[in-house]
PDB file of C-alpha atoms and ligand atoms in Angstrom:
ATOM      1  CA  MET P 145     102.328 120.272 117.701  1.00  0.00           C
ATOM      2  CA  GLU P 146      98.809 119.227 118.001  1.00  0.00           C
ATOM      3  CA  GLN P 147      97.260 117.255 115.141  1.00  0.00           C
ATOM      4  CA  LYS P 148      93.897 118.027 113.536  1.00  0.00           C
ATOM      5  CA  PHE P 149      93.415 114.499 112.689  1.00  0.00           C
ATOM      6  CA  TRP P 150      94.466 111.131 113.672  1.00  0.00           C
ATOM      7  CA  LEU P 151      96.246 108.973 111.260  1.00  0.00           C
ATOM      8  CA  ALA P 152      95.352 105.540 110.050  1.00  0.00           C
ATOM      9  CA  ASP P 153      97.145 103.912 106.972  1.00  0.00           C
ATOM     10  CA  ALA P 154      96.144 100.714 105.018  1.00  0.00           C
ATOM     11  CA  HIS P 155      99.452 100.060 103.800  1.00  0.00           C
ATOM     12  CA  CYS P 156     103.131 100.241 104.029  1.00  0.00           C
ATOM     13  CA  ASP P 157     106.179  98.447 103.185  1.00  0.00           C
ATOM     14  CA  THR P 158     108.622  99.507 106.103  1.00  0.00           C
ATOM     15  CA  ALA P 159     108.649  96.482 108.100  1.00  0.00           C
ATOM     16  CA  THR P 160     109.773  94.548 105.135  1.00  0.00           C
ATOM     17  CA  VAL P 161     112.738  96.831 104.397  1.00  0.00           C
ATOM     18  CA  LEU P 162     113.998  98.045 108.052  1.00  0.00           C
ATOM     19  CA  THR P 163     115.665  96.180 110.742  1.00  0.00           C
ATOM     20  CA  PRO P 164     113.752  95.921 114.041  1.00  0.00           C
ATOM     21  CA  TRP P 165     116.372  98.589 115.733  1.00  0.00           C
ATOM     22  CA  ARG P 166     116.032 101.119 113.091  1.00  0.00           C
ATOM     23  CA  LEU P 167     111.869 100.209 112.992  1.00  0.00           C
ATOM     24  CA  ALA P 168     111.653 100.886 116.637  1.00  0.00           C
ATOM     25  CA  PHE P 169     114.231 103.762 116.885  1.00  0.00           C
ATOM     26  CA  GLY P 170     114.058 105.370 113.439  1.00  0.00           C
ATOM     27  CA  GLY P 171     115.630 104.893 109.949  1.00  0.00           C
ATOM     28  CA  ASN P 172     116.346 106.786 106.833  1.00  0.00           C
ATOM     29  CA  THR P 173     113.055 105.550 105.454  1.00  0.00           C
ATOM     30  CA  GLN P 174     109.493 107.043 104.863  1.00  0.00           C
ATOM     31  CA  LEU P 175     108.288 105.813 108.287  1.00  0.00           C
ATOM     32  CA  ASP P 176     109.377 104.519 111.478  1.00  0.00           C
ATOM     33  CA  PHE P 177     107.856 103.983 114.976  1.00  0.00           C
ATOM     34  CA  GLN P 178     109.330 106.945 116.410  1.00  0.00           C
ATOM     35  CA  ARG P 179     107.884 109.263 113.891  1.00  0.00           C
ATOM     36  CA  LEU P 180     104.478 107.154 114.080  1.00  0.00           C
ATOM     37  CA  ALA P 181     104.351 107.901 117.770  1.00  0.00           C
ATOM     38  CA  GLY P 182     101.734 110.792 118.329  1.00  0.00           C
ATOM     39  CA  ARG P 183     100.764 111.140 114.727  1.00  0.00           C
ATOM     40  CA  GLY P 184      99.838 107.585 114.187  1.00  0.00           C
ATOM     41  CA  LYS P 185      96.777 105.687 115.464  1.00  0.00           C
ATOM     42  CA  LEU P 186      96.824 102.587 113.184  1.00  0.00           C
ATOM     43  CA  GLN P 187      99.237 101.361 110.521  1.00  0.00           C
ATOM     44  CA  PHE P 188      99.371  98.441 108.293  1.00  0.00           C
ATOM     45  CA  MET P 189     102.439  96.880 108.131  1.00  0.00           C
ATOM     46  CA  ALA P 190     102.768  94.552 104.960  1.00  0.00           C
ATOM     47  CA  PHE P 191     105.291  91.765 104.670  1.00  0.00           C
ATOM     48  CA  PHE P 192     106.218  91.166 101.162  1.00  0.00           C
ATOM     49  CA  MET P 193     108.047  88.378  99.773  1.00  0.00           C
ATOM     50  CA  GLY P 194     108.410  89.113  96.170  1.00  0.00           C
ATOM     51  CA  ALA P 195     110.220  87.028  93.518  1.00  0.00           C
ATOM     52  CA  GLN P 196     112.757  86.040  96.195  1.00  0.00           C
ATOM     53  CA  ALA P 197     110.452  83.447  97.179  1.00  0.00           C
ATOM     54  CA  GLU P 198     111.024  81.455  93.853  1.00  0.00           C
ATOM     55  CA  LYS P 199     114.714  81.239  94.810  1.00  0.00           C
ATOM     56  CA  LEU P 200     114.041  79.800  98.021  1.00  0.00           C
ATOM     57  CA  SER P 201     113.036  76.216  99.264  1.00  0.00           C
ATOM     58  CA  LYS P 202     109.768  75.890 101.187  1.00  0.00           C
ATOM     59  CA  THR P 203     111.581  75.708 104.392  1.00  0.00           C
ATOM     60  CA  GLU P 204     113.678  78.790 104.077  1.00  0.00           C
ATOM     61  CA  VAL P 205     110.624  80.819 102.782  1.00  0.00           C
ATOM     62  CA  TRP P 206     108.942  79.754 106.246  1.00  0.00           C
ATOM     63  CA  ARG P 207     112.365  80.481 108.268  1.00  0.00           C
ATOM     64  CA  LYS P 208     112.082  84.133 106.271  1.00  0.00           C
ATOM     65  CA  LEU P 209     108.794  84.685 107.186  1.00  0.00           C
ATOM     66  CA  ARG P 210     109.378  83.445 110.934  1.00  0.00           C
ATOM     67  CA  GLN P 211     112.196  85.836 111.280  1.00  0.00           C
ATOM     68  CA  HIS P 212     110.141  89.074 109.899  1.00  0.00           C
ATOM     69  CA  TRP P 213     107.658  88.053 112.365  1.00  0.00           C
ATOM     70  CA  LEU P 214     109.514  87.972 115.395  1.00  0.00           C
ATOM     71  CA  ASP P 215     111.427  91.156 114.277  1.00  0.00           C
ATOM     72  CA  LEU P 216     108.122  93.050 113.928  1.00  0.00           C
ATOM     73  CA  ARG P 217     107.330  92.003 117.625  1.00  0.00           C
ATOM     74  CA  TYR P 218     110.711  92.682 118.719  1.00  0.00           C
ATOM     75  CA  ALA P 219     110.643  96.246 117.249  1.00  0.00           C
ATOM     76  CA  ALA P 220     107.157  96.910 118.954  1.00  0.00           C
ATOM     77  CA  ALA P 221     108.428  95.935 122.208  1.00  0.00           C
ATOM     78  CA  LEU P 222     111.667  97.956 121.894  1.00  0.00           C
ATOM     79  CA  CYS P 223     109.569 101.120 120.978  1.00  0.00           C
ATOM     80  CA  GLY P 224     106.874 100.875 123.475  1.00  0.00           C
ATOM     81  CA  ASP P 225     104.613 103.214 121.856  1.00  0.00           C
ATOM     82  CA  VAL P 226     103.142 100.778 119.662  1.00  0.00           C
ATOM     83  CA  GLU P 227     101.119  97.401 119.986  1.00  0.00           C
ATOM     84  CA  LEU P 228     100.144  94.626 117.248  1.00  0.00           C
ATOM     85  CA  LEU P 229      96.591  94.878 117.100  1.00  0.00           C
ATOM     86  CA  GLU P 230      95.015  91.336 117.387  1.00  0.00           C
ATOM     87  CA  ASP P 231      91.197  92.075 117.709  1.00  0.00           C
ATOM     88  CA  LEU P 232      90.261  94.372 114.791  1.00  0.00           C
ATOM     89  CA  ARG P 233      87.168  95.329 116.938  1.00  0.00           C
ATOM     90  CA  GLN P 234      89.450  97.280 119.059  1.00  0.00           C
ATOM     91  CA  ALA P 235      90.600  99.145 115.990  1.00  0.00           C
ATOM     92  CA  GLY P 236      91.282 102.736 117.026  1.00  0.00           C
ATOM     93  CA  GLY P 237      90.714 102.174 121.052  1.00  0.00           C
ATOM     94  CA  SER P 238      94.015 102.330 122.369  1.00  0.00           C
ATOM     95  CA  THR P 239      96.400 105.319 123.502  1.00  0.00           C
ATOM     96  CA  LYS P 240      99.315 103.474 121.429  1.00  0.00           C
ATOM     97  CA  THR P 241      99.610 103.160 117.733  1.00  0.00           C
ATOM     98  CA  GLN P 242      98.294 100.077 116.743  1.00  0.00           C
ATOM     99  CA  ILE P 243      99.903  98.056 113.986  1.00  0.00           C
ATOM    100  CA  VAL P 244      98.032  95.745 111.739  1.00  0.00           C
ATOM    101  CA  PRO P 245     100.526  92.734 110.475  1.00  0.00           C
ATOM    102  CA  ALA P 246      99.515  92.069 106.985  1.00  0.00           C
ATOM    103  CA  LEU P 247     100.643  89.815 104.096  1.00  0.00           C
ATOM    104  CA  GLU P 248     101.108  91.419 100.579  1.00  0.00           C
ATOM    105  CA  GLY P 249     100.865  88.721  98.278  1.00  0.00           C
ATOM    106  CA  LEU P 250     100.245  84.847  98.856  1.00  0.00           C
ATOM    107  CA  ASP P 251     101.951  83.214  95.805  1.00  0.00           C
ATOM    108  CA  TRP P 252     104.781  81.916  97.783  1.00  0.00           C
ATOM    109  CA  LEU P 253     102.435  79.348  99.827  1.00  0.00           C
ATOM    110  CA  GLY P 254     102.549  77.530  96.640  1.00  0.00           C
ATOM    111  CA  GLY P 255      99.537  74.746  96.768  1.00  0.00           C
ATOM    112  CA  ASP P 256      99.583  75.000 100.811  1.00  0.00           C
ATOM    113  CA  TRP P 257      97.139  77.870 100.736  1.00  0.00           C
ATOM    114  CA  ARG P 258      95.636  76.424 104.277  1.00  0.00           C
ATOM    115  CA  ALA P 259      98.642  77.757 105.857  1.00  0.00           C
ATOM    116  CA  VAL P 260      96.733  80.904 105.950  1.00  0.00           C
ATOM    117  CA  ASP P 261      95.550  79.828 109.160  1.00  0.00           C
ATOM    118  CA  GLU P 262      98.824  79.400 110.804  1.00  0.00           C
ATOM    119  CA  LEU P 263      99.824  82.827 109.712  1.00  0.00           C
ATOM    120  CA  TYR P 264      96.426  84.305 111.369  1.00  0.00           C
ATOM    121  CA  ALA P 265      97.395  82.192 114.549  1.00  0.00           C
ATOM    122  CA  TRP P 266     100.721  83.847 114.589  1.00  0.00           C
ATOM    123  CA  GLY P 267      98.996  87.269 114.382  1.00  0.00           C
ATOM    124  CA  PHE P 268      98.605  88.337 110.849  1.00  0.00           C
ATOM    125  CA  ARG P 269      95.362  90.355 110.369  1.00  0.00           C
ATOM    126  CA  SER P 270      95.121  90.964 106.430  1.00  0.00           C
ATOM    127  CA  PHE P 271      95.791  88.920 103.480  1.00  0.00           C
ATOM    128  CA  GLY P 272      96.685  90.318 100.379  1.00  0.00           C
ATOM    129  CA  LEU P 273      96.411  87.504  97.286  1.00  0.00           C
ATOM    130  CA  PHE P 274      98.706  89.122  94.933  1.00  0.00           C
ATOM    131  CA  TRP P 275     101.636  91.163  94.059  1.00  0.00           C
ATOM    132  CA  ASN P 276     101.394  92.053  90.437  1.00  0.00           C
ATOM    133  CA  ASP P 277     102.520  88.707  88.965  1.00  0.00           C
ATOM    134  CA  ASP P 278     100.403  85.844  87.958  1.00  0.00           C
ATOM    135  CA  SER P 279     100.535  82.784  90.503  1.00  0.00           C
ATOM    136  CA  PHE P 280      98.857  79.613  91.331  1.00  0.00           C
ATOM    137  CA  LEU P 281      96.108  81.766  92.790  1.00  0.00           C
ATOM    138  CA  GLY P 282      95.219  83.640  89.566  1.00  0.00           C
ATOM    139  CA  CYS P 283      95.938  86.757  87.775  1.00  0.00           C
ATOM    140  CA  GLY P 284      97.211  90.003  89.414  1.00  0.00           C
ATOM    141  CA  ALA P 285      97.313  93.374  87.892  1.00  0.00           C
ATOM    142  CA  ALA P 286     100.252  93.030  85.480  1.00  0.00           C
ATOM    143  CA  ALA P 287     100.675  96.156  83.419  1.00  0.00           C
ATOM    144  CA  ASN P 288     101.644  94.173  80.265  1.00  0.00           C
ATOM    145  CA  ARG P 289      98.663  91.796  80.011  1.00  0.00           C
ATOM    146  CA  THR P 290      95.796  92.116  77.367  1.00  0.00           C
ATOM    147  CA  PRO P 291      92.115  91.779  78.798  1.00  0.00           C
ATOM    148  CA  GLU P 292      91.537  88.702  76.944  1.00  0.00           C
ATOM    149  CA  ALA P 293      94.405  86.828  78.662  1.00  0.00           C
ATOM    150  CA  ASP P 294      92.982  87.837  82.337  1.00  0.00           C
ATOM    151  CA  THR P 295      91.780  84.335  83.467  1.00  0.00           C
ATOM    152  CA  GLY P 296      90.832  85.712  86.896  1.00  0.00           C
ATOM    153  CA  LEU P 297      91.249  83.404  89.881  1.00  0.00           C
ATOM    154  CA  SER P 298      92.604  79.838  89.655  1.00  0.00           C
ATOM    155  CA  ALA P 299      90.516  76.862  91.284  1.00  0.00           C
ATOM    156  CA  ALA P 300      92.933  77.537  94.326  1.00  0.00           C
ATOM    157  CA  GLY P 301      92.513  81.230  94.389  1.00  0.00           C
ATOM    158  CA  ARG P 302      88.685  80.787  94.716  1.00  0.00           C
ATOM    159  CA  GLU P 303      89.090  78.253  97.267  1.00  0.00           C
ATOM    160  CA  LEU P 304      91.165  80.424  99.426  1.00  0.00           C
ATOM    161  CA  VAL P 305      89.326  83.506  98.940  1.00  0.00           C
ATOM    162  CA  ALA P 306      86.001  81.264 100.125  1.00  0.00           C
ATOM    163  CA  HIS P 307      88.108  80.014 102.914  1.00  0.00           C
ATOM    164  CA  LEU P 308      89.254  83.284 104.198  1.00  0.00           C
ATOM    165  CA  ALA P 309      85.715  85.053 103.845  1.00  0.00           C
ATOM    166  CA  GLY P 310      84.152  82.205 105.415  1.00  0.00           C
ATOM    167  CA  LEU P 311      86.376  82.642 108.550  1.00  0.00           C
ATOM    168  CA  GLY P 312      85.609  86.637 108.639  1.00  0.00           C
ATOM    169  CA  ARG P 313      89.394  87.365 107.502  1.00  0.00           C
ATOM    170  CA  LEU P 314      90.186  90.416 105.764  1.00  0.00           C
ATOM    171  CA  VAL P 315      91.051  89.739 102.047  1.00  0.00           C
ATOM    172  CA  ASP P 316      93.048  92.469 100.476  1.00  0.00           C
ATOM    173  CA  LEU P 317      92.314  92.828  97.178  1.00  0.00           C
ATOM    174  CA  ALA P 318      95.215  95.249  95.982  1.00  0.00           C
ATOM    175  CA  HIS P 319      96.993  94.220  92.993  1.00  0.00           C
ATOM    176  CA  ALA P 320      94.450  91.930  91.880  1.00  0.00           C
ATOM    177  CA  SER P 321      93.703  91.871  88.020  1.00  0.00           C
ATOM    178  CA  ASP P 322      90.143  92.956  87.129  1.00  0.00           C
ATOM    179  CA  ASN P 323      88.485  89.638  86.795  1.00  0.00           C
ATOM    180  CA  SER P 324      89.872  88.309  89.780  1.00  0.00           C
ATOM    181  CA  PHE P 325      88.658  91.394  91.706  1.00  0.00           C
ATOM    182  CA  TRP P 326      85.378  90.567  90.317  1.00  0.00           C
ATOM    183  CA  GLN P 327      85.358  86.687  91.135  1.00  0.00           C
ATOM    184  CA  ALA P 328      86.968  87.675  94.655  1.00  0.00           C
ATOM    185  CA  ALA P 329      83.916  89.815  95.115  1.00  0.00           C
ATOM    186  CA  ASP P 330      81.163  87.667  94.437  1.00  0.00           C
ATOM    187  CA  LEU P 331      82.918  84.876  96.860  1.00  0.00           C
ATOM    188  CA  LEU P 332      82.895  87.790  99.599  1.00  0.00           C
ATOM    189  CA  ALA P 333      79.393  89.051  98.854  1.00  0.00           C
ATOM    190  CA  ALA P 334      78.447  85.335  99.516  1.00  0.00           C
ATOM    191  CA  GLU P 335      79.863  85.622 102.906  1.00  0.00           C
ATOM    192  CA  GLY P 336      78.432  89.017 103.444  1.00  0.00           C
ATOM    193  CA  ARG P 337      82.007  90.678 103.554  1.00  0.00           C
ATOM    194  CA  PRO P 338      82.768  93.907 102.619  1.00  0.00           C
ATOM    195  CA  LEU P 339      85.499  94.683  99.835  1.00  0.00           C
ATOM    196  CA  PHE P 340      88.803  95.914 101.003  1.00  0.00           C
ATOM    197  CA  VAL P 341      91.409  97.294  98.569  1.00  0.00           C
ATOM    198  CA  SER P 342      94.577  98.569 100.751  1.00  0.00           C
ATOM    199  CA  HIS P 343      96.334 100.620  98.248  1.00  0.00           C
ATOM    200  CA  ALA P 344      95.052 101.761  94.576  1.00  0.00           C
ATOM    201  CA  CYS P 345      93.776 105.124  93.007  1.00  0.00           C
ATOM    202  CA  CYS P 346      91.143 105.785  90.295  1.00  0.00           C
ATOM    203  CA  ARG P 347      91.583 104.257  86.882  1.00  0.00           C
ATOM    204  CA  ALA P 348      89.392 107.270  85.262  1.00  0.00           C
ATOM    205  CA  LEU P 349      91.982 109.640  86.693  1.00  0.00           C
ATOM    206  CA  CYS P 350      95.057 107.948  85.810  1.00  0.00           C
ATOM    207  CA  GLU P 351      94.716 104.874  83.330  1.00  0.00           C
ATOM    208  CA  HIS P 352      97.017 102.379  85.380  1.00  0.00           C
ATOM    209  CA  PRO P 353      95.993  98.437  85.851  1.00  0.00           C
ATOM    210  CA  ARG P 354      96.696  98.961  89.699  1.00  0.00           C
ATOM    211  CA  ASN P 355      93.921 101.592  89.945  1.00  0.00           C
ATOM    212  CA  LEU P 356      90.411 100.837  90.210  1.00  0.00           C
ATOM    213  CA  THR P 357      87.513 101.651  87.501  1.00  0.00           C
ATOM    214  CA  ASP P 358      84.793 103.456  88.339  1.00  0.00           C
ATOM    215  CA  GLU P 359      82.373 100.332  88.565  1.00  0.00           C
ATOM    216  CA  GLN P 360      85.016  98.637  91.039  1.00  0.00           C
ATOM    217  CA  LEU P 361      84.961 101.632  93.210  1.00  0.00           C
ATOM    218  CA  ARG P 362      81.041 101.896  93.128  1.00  0.00           C
ATOM    219  CA  ALA P 363      81.208  97.991  94.090  1.00  0.00           C
ATOM    220  CA  VAL P 364      83.565  98.761  97.096  1.00  0.00           C
ATOM    221  CA  GLY P 365      81.079 101.561  98.295  1.00  0.00           C
ATOM    222  CA  GLN P 366      78.118  99.335  98.030  1.00  0.00           C
ATOM    223  CA  SER P 367      79.631  96.384  99.935  1.00  0.00           C
ATOM    224  CA  GLY P 368      80.323  98.892 102.589  1.00  0.00           C
ATOM    225  CA  GLY P 369      84.190  98.550 101.986  1.00  0.00           C
ATOM    226  CA  LEU P 370      87.239 100.385 102.026  1.00  0.00           C
ATOM    227  CA  VAL P 371      89.745 101.785  99.052  1.00  0.00           C
ATOM    228  CA  GLY P 372      93.065 103.012 100.589  1.00  0.00           C
ATOM    229  CA  ILE P 373      94.103 106.191  98.123  1.00  0.00           C
ATOM    230  CA  THR P 374      97.693 105.507  97.761  1.00  0.00           C
ATOM    231  CA  LEU P 375     100.747 107.957  97.299  1.00  0.00           C
ATOM    232  CA  VAL P 376     102.491 106.079  94.141  1.00  0.00           C
ATOM    233  CA  PRO P 377     103.081 109.038  91.964  1.00  0.00           C
ATOM    234  CA  GLN P 378     102.823 106.539  88.970  1.00  0.00           C
ATOM    235  CA  PHE P 379      99.418 105.836  90.113  1.00  0.00           C
ATOM    236  CA  LEU P 380      98.225 109.355  90.906  1.00  0.00           C
ATOM    237  CA  SER P 381      99.382 110.901  87.735  1.00  0.00           C
ATOM    238  CA  ALA P 382      99.890 109.791  84.133  1.00  0.00           C
ATOM    239  CA  ASP P 383     103.213 111.855  83.853  1.00  0.00           C
ATOM    240  CA  GLY P 384     104.496 110.453  87.298  1.00  0.00           C
ATOM    241  CA  ALA P 385     105.052 113.709  88.944  1.00  0.00           C
ATOM    242  CA  ALA P 386     102.392 114.095  91.756  1.00  0.00           C
ATOM    243  CA  THR P 387     101.361 116.729  94.212  1.00  0.00           C
ATOM    244  CA  PRO P 388      99.308 116.254  97.626  1.00  0.00           C
ATOM    245  CA  ALA P 389      96.459 117.617  95.404  1.00  0.00           C
ATOM    246  CA  ASP P 390      96.784 114.667  93.069  1.00  0.00           C
ATOM    247  CA  PHE P 391      96.148 112.628  96.351  1.00  0.00           C
ATOM    248  CA  ALA P 392      93.143 114.684  97.148  1.00  0.00           C
ATOM    249  CA  ARG P 393      91.789 114.475  93.407  1.00  0.00           C
ATOM    250  CA  HIS P 394      91.585 110.897  93.569  1.00  0.00           C
ATOM    251  CA  ALA P 395      90.334 110.748  97.116  1.00  0.00           C
ATOM    252  CA  ALA P 396      87.244 113.033  95.669  1.00  0.00           C
ATOM    253  CA  HIS P 397      86.912 111.009  92.810  1.00  0.00           C
ATOM    254  CA  ALA P 398      86.527 107.521  95.057  1.00  0.00           C
ATOM    255  CA  ALA P 399      84.266 109.153  97.390  1.00  0.00           C
ATOM    256  CA  ALA P 400      81.996 110.413  94.718  1.00  0.00           C
ATOM    257  CA  LEU P 401      81.394 106.864  93.592  1.00  0.00           C
ATOM    258  CA  ALA P 402      81.980 104.832  96.709  1.00  0.00           C
ATOM    259  CA  GLY P 403      80.939 107.361  99.231  1.00  0.00           C
ATOM    260  CA  VAL P 404      83.105 109.595 101.528  1.00  0.00           C
ATOM    261  CA  GLU P 405      83.090 106.848 104.389  1.00  0.00           C
ATOM    262  CA  SER P 406      84.684 104.108 101.837  1.00  0.00           C
ATOM    263  CA  VAL P 407      88.005 106.088 101.364  1.00  0.00           C
ATOM    264  CA  CYS P 408      91.254 106.097 103.419  1.00  0.00           C
ATOM    265  CA  LEU P 409      94.904 106.567 103.055  1.00  0.00           C
ATOM    266  CA  GLY P 410      96.985 103.556 101.796  1.00  0.00           C
ATOM    267  CA  SER P 411     100.226 105.208 101.513  1.00  0.00           C
ATOM    268  CA  ASP P 412     102.707 102.647 100.463  1.00  0.00           C
ATOM    269  CA  PHE P 413     105.430 104.379 102.395  1.00  0.00           C
ATOM    270  CA  ASP P 414     108.657 102.414 101.566  1.00  0.00           C
ATOM    271  CA  GLY P 415     106.977 100.509  98.883  1.00  0.00           C
ATOM    272  CA  THR P 416     107.531 103.304  96.778  1.00  0.00           C
ATOM    273  CA  ALA P 417     110.927 105.200  95.972  1.00  0.00           C
ATOM    274  CA  GLU P 418     109.064 108.240  94.782  1.00  0.00           C
ATOM    275  CA  LEU P 419     106.564 110.463  96.803  1.00  0.00           C
ATOM    276  CA  PRO P 420     104.130 113.213  95.962  1.00  0.00           C
ATOM    277  CA  LEU P 421     106.210 116.616  96.085  1.00  0.00           C
ATOM    278  CA  GLY P 422     106.518 117.708  99.529  1.00  0.00           C
ATOM    279  CA  VAL P 423     105.848 114.686 101.038  1.00  0.00           C
ATOM    280  CA  GLU P 424     109.002 112.791 102.095  1.00  0.00           C
ATOM    281  CA  GLY P 425     107.280 110.194 104.755  1.00  0.00           C
ATOM    282  CA  VAL P 426     104.370 109.799 107.285  1.00  0.00           C
ATOM    283  CA  GLN P 427     106.043 113.189 109.116  1.00  0.00           C
ATOM    284  CA  ASP P 428     104.038 115.101 106.450  1.00  0.00           C
ATOM    285  CA  ALA P 429     100.761 113.494 106.714  1.00  0.00           C
ATOM    286  CA  ALA P 430      99.470 117.223 107.682  1.00  0.00           C
ATOM    287  CA  ALA P 431      99.953 118.029 103.948  1.00  0.00           C
ATOM    288  CA  LEU P 432      97.497 115.155 102.708  1.00  0.00           C
ATOM    289  CA  TYR P 433      94.956 116.426 105.040  1.00  0.00           C
ATOM    290  CA  ASP P 434      95.437 120.062 103.811  1.00  0.00           C
ATOM    291  CA  SER P 435      95.036 118.827 100.552  1.00  0.00           C
ATOM    292  CA  LEU P 436      91.692 117.314 101.089  1.00  0.00           C
ATOM    293  CA  LEU P 437      90.444 120.508 102.510  1.00  0.00           C
ATOM    294  CA  ALA P 438      91.618 122.692  99.562  1.00  0.00           C
ATOM    295  CA  GLU P 439      89.669 120.109  97.247  1.00  0.00           C
ATOM    296  CA  GLY P 440      86.580 120.681  98.916  1.00  0.00           C
ATOM    297  CA  PHE P 441      86.133 118.361 101.730  1.00  0.00           C
ATOM    298  CA  ALA P 442      85.029 119.583 105.219  1.00  0.00           C
ATOM    299  CA  GLU P 443      87.172 119.202 108.293  1.00  0.00           C
ATOM    300  CA  ALA P 444      84.988 116.036 109.400  1.00  0.00           C
ATOM    301  CA  GLU P 445      85.108 114.486 106.022  1.00  0.00           C
ATOM    302  CA  ALA P 446      88.955 114.974 105.881  1.00  0.00           C
ATOM    303  CA  ARG P 447      89.648 113.286 109.371  1.00  0.00           C
ATOM    304  CA  LEU P 448      87.376 110.486 107.973  1.00  0.00           C
ATOM    305  CA  ILE P 449      89.772 109.896 105.170  1.00  0.00           C
ATOM    306  CA  MET P 450      92.869 110.545 107.085  1.00  0.00           C
ATOM    307  CA  GLY P 451      92.194 107.961 109.841  1.00  0.00           C
ATOM    308  CA  GLU P 452      88.544 107.546 111.262  1.00  0.00           C
ATOM    309  CA  ASN P 453      87.175 105.323 107.995  1.00  0.00           C
ATOM    310  CA  LEU P 454      89.913 102.657 108.638  1.00  0.00           C
ATOM    311  CA  ALA P 455      89.118 102.317 112.091  1.00  0.00           C
ATOM    312  CA  ASN P 456      85.364 102.226 111.756  1.00  0.00           C
ATOM    313  CA  PHE P 457      85.648  99.698 108.876  1.00  0.00           C
ATOM    314  CA  LEU P 458      87.982  97.375 110.983  1.00  0.00           C
ATOM    315  CA  ARG P 459      85.872  97.554 114.324  1.00  0.00           C
ATOM    316  CA  LYS P 460      82.588  96.254 111.998  1.00  0.00           C
ATOM    317  CA  TYR P 461      84.784  93.502 109.896  1.00  0.00           C
TER     318      TYR P 461
HETATM  319 ZN1   ZN D 258     101.753  96.953  96.845  1.00  0.00          ZN
END
């Protein structure tokens, strides 16, 4: 079946949960390389360490990370139809699906934040500061914090953002608290870097600390940045029951405030147990495209959101 758009997705957790063999040849998850081939042009694959890092020694954390990295490369080699993207300027410029290796949360680095240079040398190309918890880097988007308790980035967090921005690394502000977002935004602006939020929705449509306020959406647009609208039902709809139309509604709100070229897909496949009704995985991406048309986007705009914006953003970053 011919696809009316090509797909680029700023976030999924599939590589964290699948073995290399299943990642390459098909698993019972929401995405794998077999289902991406022919559909996906560009797919961020995040590695998420989560709370397990607290229970592991530093050596064990690094061993686990190394294993993950080798697994991802092995899966890509097994599949053959995908390749890891090393040079962001080549985004969208391959006949194969390009995988962007990403890190979701750097809290497990402890005080050793300069190790991000090592991780870049391995091949990780996107650096997400937080998961939801607070860490030595500062405040994440925890659901149960009062605004007064949001102290933003720590001194180490500020140093890390300035370091990454100075080297031109992609900094992902998904999961940052409001104050962490704004402090990081200032540091990124000082280096002339656009704001990138790989997976979030709009707080004006669904009150949740993981979603962006209108002010934040405007700042993303003004910086020439990008927000990936995510498929997590709890972020799309207050009652937690979402449809593709909700995805389109959030995309339209974000586009109205940030500009249509600042909106993309940030699915969170395999990072969420639930998905909008009728979407079971990457194979159903056409339902998202159709929902954008039904929301009133022109075909060219829907193609931007479903894929082209993300590739354009990475090429310029
Ligand atoms: Zn996430």
